[in-house]
Amino acid sequence: MSPVLSSRFLALSGLAGMALAASLVSAVAQPLTVVELFTSQGCSSCPPANANLIKVKDRPGVLALSFNVTYWDYLGWKDTFGKQEFTQRQVSYEPPLGHDGPFTPQVVVNGHADVVGAAPGQIEHLIAATGKTGGPSLSLGGGKVAIGAGSAPGGKADVWLVRYTKGIVEVPVARGENTGRTLPHANVVHALTKLGSWSGEAKTLDLPAASAGLSTAVLLQSPGGGPILAAAAN
């Protein structure tokens, strides 16, 4: 290849690489519909909702997450994924959603609409009725979370880091209401951490490295169980 052709090839390759990188960032930063299922391995009503979340987990534009709660552990089976912070996240949703207290199963979409989620089509209907988040741009890359400028209702929003296992995990249950059953779970959350806050100005936060095998999502959300303004996942 001649020097001139070689230079042109390198230039075109560089442009192609930049275009690919831009498209990847754009894909991550596209508005998402965040679907949170609050479930428990100790709840006999939860398996249908787990199955319904599995049906939507791979839909384009949907971020589906399973948060396992702890308040049914007393029935004889300690949920293997349950954490108190997940229970507290659900509890914080209930007053704005008009509920007296938490229950399972419960599906919350974009932090401001909910349904039981156990009946066929319930989750799909709520996704269609709620739409995608409409807040500022939000993207992940290079060990950073980049949040664009925008409006922060009430002047402030929380930035939540979610670590989860992408895909389906099967859990055999030996005691409690689901004794003898093997329960599938979709996109199980293992950790929920507040990274910081956002007040409307463009901002960049450090993104800690994930443990092996875990995927990352970041949620920008109004405090106190409020609406999710933006979300991104890798």
XYZ file of C-alpha atoms in Angstrom:
234
model
C 0.000 0.000 0.000
C 1.358 3.438 -0.928
C 2.081 6.025 1.803
C -0.844 8.152 0.569
C -3.275 5.252 0.623
C -1.932 4.171 3.974
C -2.551 7.642 5.436
C -6.071 7.693 4.030
C -6.734 4.228 5.443
C -5.553 5.276 8.898
C -7.643 8.431 8.750
C -10.741 6.501 7.724
C -10.049 3.901 10.399
C -9.763 6.646 12.985
C -13.040 8.197 11.869
C -14.737 4.800 11.945
C -13.409 4.191 15.437
C -14.691 7.563 16.646
C -18.065 6.916 15.038
C -18.261 3.512 16.735
C -17.342 4.996 20.099
C -19.931 7.738 19.653
C -22.600 5.213 18.759
C -21.771 3.113 21.823
C -22.010 6.135 24.120
C -25.236 7.149 22.416
C -26.664 3.671 22.915
C -25.851 3.714 26.615
C -27.280 7.221 27.024
C -30.629 6.496 25.342
C -33.644 7.017 27.635
C -34.666 3.822 29.402
C -37.757 2.472 31.114
C -36.681 1.235 34.555
C -38.707 -1.757 35.770
C -38.084 -2.773 39.391
C -39.579 -5.981 40.767
C -39.706 -6.313 44.553
C -39.877 -10.030 45.212
C -39.042 -12.708 47.761
C -38.181 -16.383 47.591
C -40.397 -16.808 50.658
C -43.505 -15.428 48.909
C -45.780 -17.955 47.206
C -47.335 -15.195 45.050
C -44.015 -14.039 43.605
C -43.029 -16.725 41.037
C -45.529 -15.499 38.376
C -44.152 -11.958 38.680
C -40.591 -13.278 38.434
C -41.594 -15.073 35.228
C -43.232 -11.947 33.832
C -40.093 -9.885 34.486
C -38.081 -12.483 32.574
C -40.354 -11.845 29.564
C -39.431 -8.139 29.413
C -35.804 -8.173 30.580
C -34.362 -8.227 27.048
C -36.721 -5.688 25.507
C -34.866 -2.755 23.902
C -35.036 0.348 26.052
C -35.988 -1.573 29.211
C -33.813 -1.903 32.314
C -35.364 -4.693 34.392
C -34.094 -5.282 37.947
C -35.048 -7.747 40.699
C -34.784 -6.426 44.262
C -35.240 -9.223 46.815
C -36.705 -8.073 50.119
C -36.333 -9.500 53.610
C -39.671 -9.199 55.404
C -40.863 -12.709 54.476
C -37.731 -14.419 55.824
C -39.583 -15.280 59.060
C -41.771 -17.777 57.151
C -38.925 -20.292 57.203
C -36.698 -19.446 54.250
C -34.096 -16.662 54.302
C -34.004 -15.105 50.833
C -30.541 -15.744 49.387
C -30.477 -12.321 47.660
C -32.487 -10.318 50.196
C -30.977 -7.200 51.742
C -32.404 -4.657 54.137
C -31.494 -1.776 51.831
C -33.662 -3.304 49.112
C -36.554 -3.551 51.554
C -36.003 0.073 52.529
C -36.014 1.123 48.878
C -39.440 -0.452 48.462
C -40.728 1.085 51.704
C -39.724 4.544 50.465
C -41.869 4.063 47.350
C -45.113 3.263 49.148
C -46.309 6.680 50.430
C -45.866 8.447 47.046
C -47.605 5.501 45.340
C -50.519 5.648 47.782
C -49.839 2.422 49.690
C -49.790 1.926 53.459
C -46.842 -0.469 53.343
C -44.768 -2.804 51.180
C -46.078 -5.983 49.595
C -44.852 -8.636 47.205
C -44.793 -8.946 44.366
C -44.708 -5.293 43.360
C -43.424 -3.821 40.110
C -42.475 -0.124 40.038
C -41.812 1.562 36.694
C -39.648 4.698 36.520
C -40.237 5.248 40.237
C -43.764 6.628 39.886
C -46.191 3.916 38.738
C -46.757 0.426 40.086
C -48.617 -2.830 39.595
C -48.605 -6.256 41.245
C -47.079 -7.740 38.093
C -48.214 -11.331 38.587
C -50.963 -11.390 35.948
C -50.044 -11.908 32.275
C -49.406 -8.648 30.447
C -49.474 -6.395 33.525
C -45.832 -5.375 33.308
C -45.981 -4.831 29.532
C -49.078 -2.656 29.919
C -47.437 -0.525 32.615
C -44.295 -0.089 30.509
C -46.400 1.092 27.554
C -48.435 3.442 29.744
C -45.445 4.942 31.546
C -42.898 5.405 28.745
C -39.221 6.205 29.131
C -37.377 8.488 31.511
C -37.117 12.052 30.223
C -34.434 13.667 32.345
C -30.873 14.766 31.548
C -28.385 12.735 29.548
C -26.665 10.024 31.550
C -23.800 7.836 30.359
C -21.192 5.454 31.737
C -17.649 5.038 30.489
C -13.995 5.318 31.375
C -14.697 4.765 35.066
C -17.018 7.783 35.151
C -20.711 8.635 35.300
C -21.494 11.690 33.173
C -24.738 13.567 33.896
C -25.832 16.384 31.598
C -27.440 19.657 32.606
C -31.167 19.713 33.212
C -33.932 20.367 35.670
C -33.833 18.778 39.111
C -37.340 18.725 40.622
C -37.082 20.149 44.117
C -33.541 21.258 43.334
C -31.835 17.923 43.945
C -31.682 14.292 42.822
C -29.852 11.221 44.101
C -27.393 9.208 41.999
C -27.724 5.478 42.720
C -25.250 2.798 41.692
C -26.781 -0.630 41.078
C -24.741 -3.819 40.689
C -26.639 -6.792 39.323
C -26.260 -10.161 37.641
C -27.502 -9.887 34.077
C -29.588 -12.847 32.936
C -31.471 -15.565 34.791
C -30.466 -17.198 38.073
C -32.224 -20.363 39.300
C -32.627 -20.762 43.076
C -33.814 -24.017 44.712
C -35.914 -23.281 47.798
C -35.796 -25.852 50.607
C -38.217 -24.339 53.142
C -41.081 -21.902 53.505
C -44.007 -21.218 51.162
C -42.063 -22.275 48.046
C -40.604 -25.495 49.476
C -39.308 -27.804 46.748
C -39.544 -25.241 43.959
C -36.699 -23.843 41.890
C -37.359 -20.158 41.276
C -35.940 -18.220 38.323
C -34.883 -14.614 38.915
C -34.058 -12.026 36.240
C -31.273 -9.429 36.601
C -30.811 -9.908 40.355
C -29.534 -6.836 42.209
C -26.679 -7.514 44.641
C -25.716 -4.006 45.741
C -27.299 -0.553 45.881
C -25.084 2.415 46.751
C -25.676 6.154 46.696
C -22.898 7.720 44.608
C -23.792 11.339 45.201
C -26.317 14.003 44.286
C -27.154 16.206 41.301
C -28.652 19.701 41.371
C -29.154 20.382 37.667
C -25.686 21.303 36.472
C -23.598 18.974 34.304
C -21.598 16.703 36.574
C -19.145 13.800 36.442
C -18.740 11.220 39.223
C -16.231 8.433 39.683
C -17.616 4.973 38.947
C -16.033 2.242 41.111
C -14.975 -0.924 39.324
C -17.532 -3.727 39.452
C -16.838 -7.119 40.983
C -16.330 -9.955 38.519
C -19.530 -11.044 36.830
C -21.626 -8.058 37.884
C -23.196 -5.525 35.528
C -23.695 -1.853 36.338
C -26.654 0.499 36.192
C -26.908 4.073 37.425
C -30.217 5.711 38.347
C -30.806 9.445 38.730
C -33.793 9.759 41.029
C -35.747 12.320 43.026
C -35.177 11.736 46.757
C -37.562 9.846 49.014
C -38.813 7.291 46.527
C -39.511 9.842 43.831
C -39.517 9.457 40.030
C -36.453 8.185 38.191
C -35.246 11.025 35.964
C -32.638 9.122 33.944
C -30.892 5.758 33.842
C -27.997 4.082 32.075
C -26.574 0.561 32.107
C -23.570 -1.210 30.640
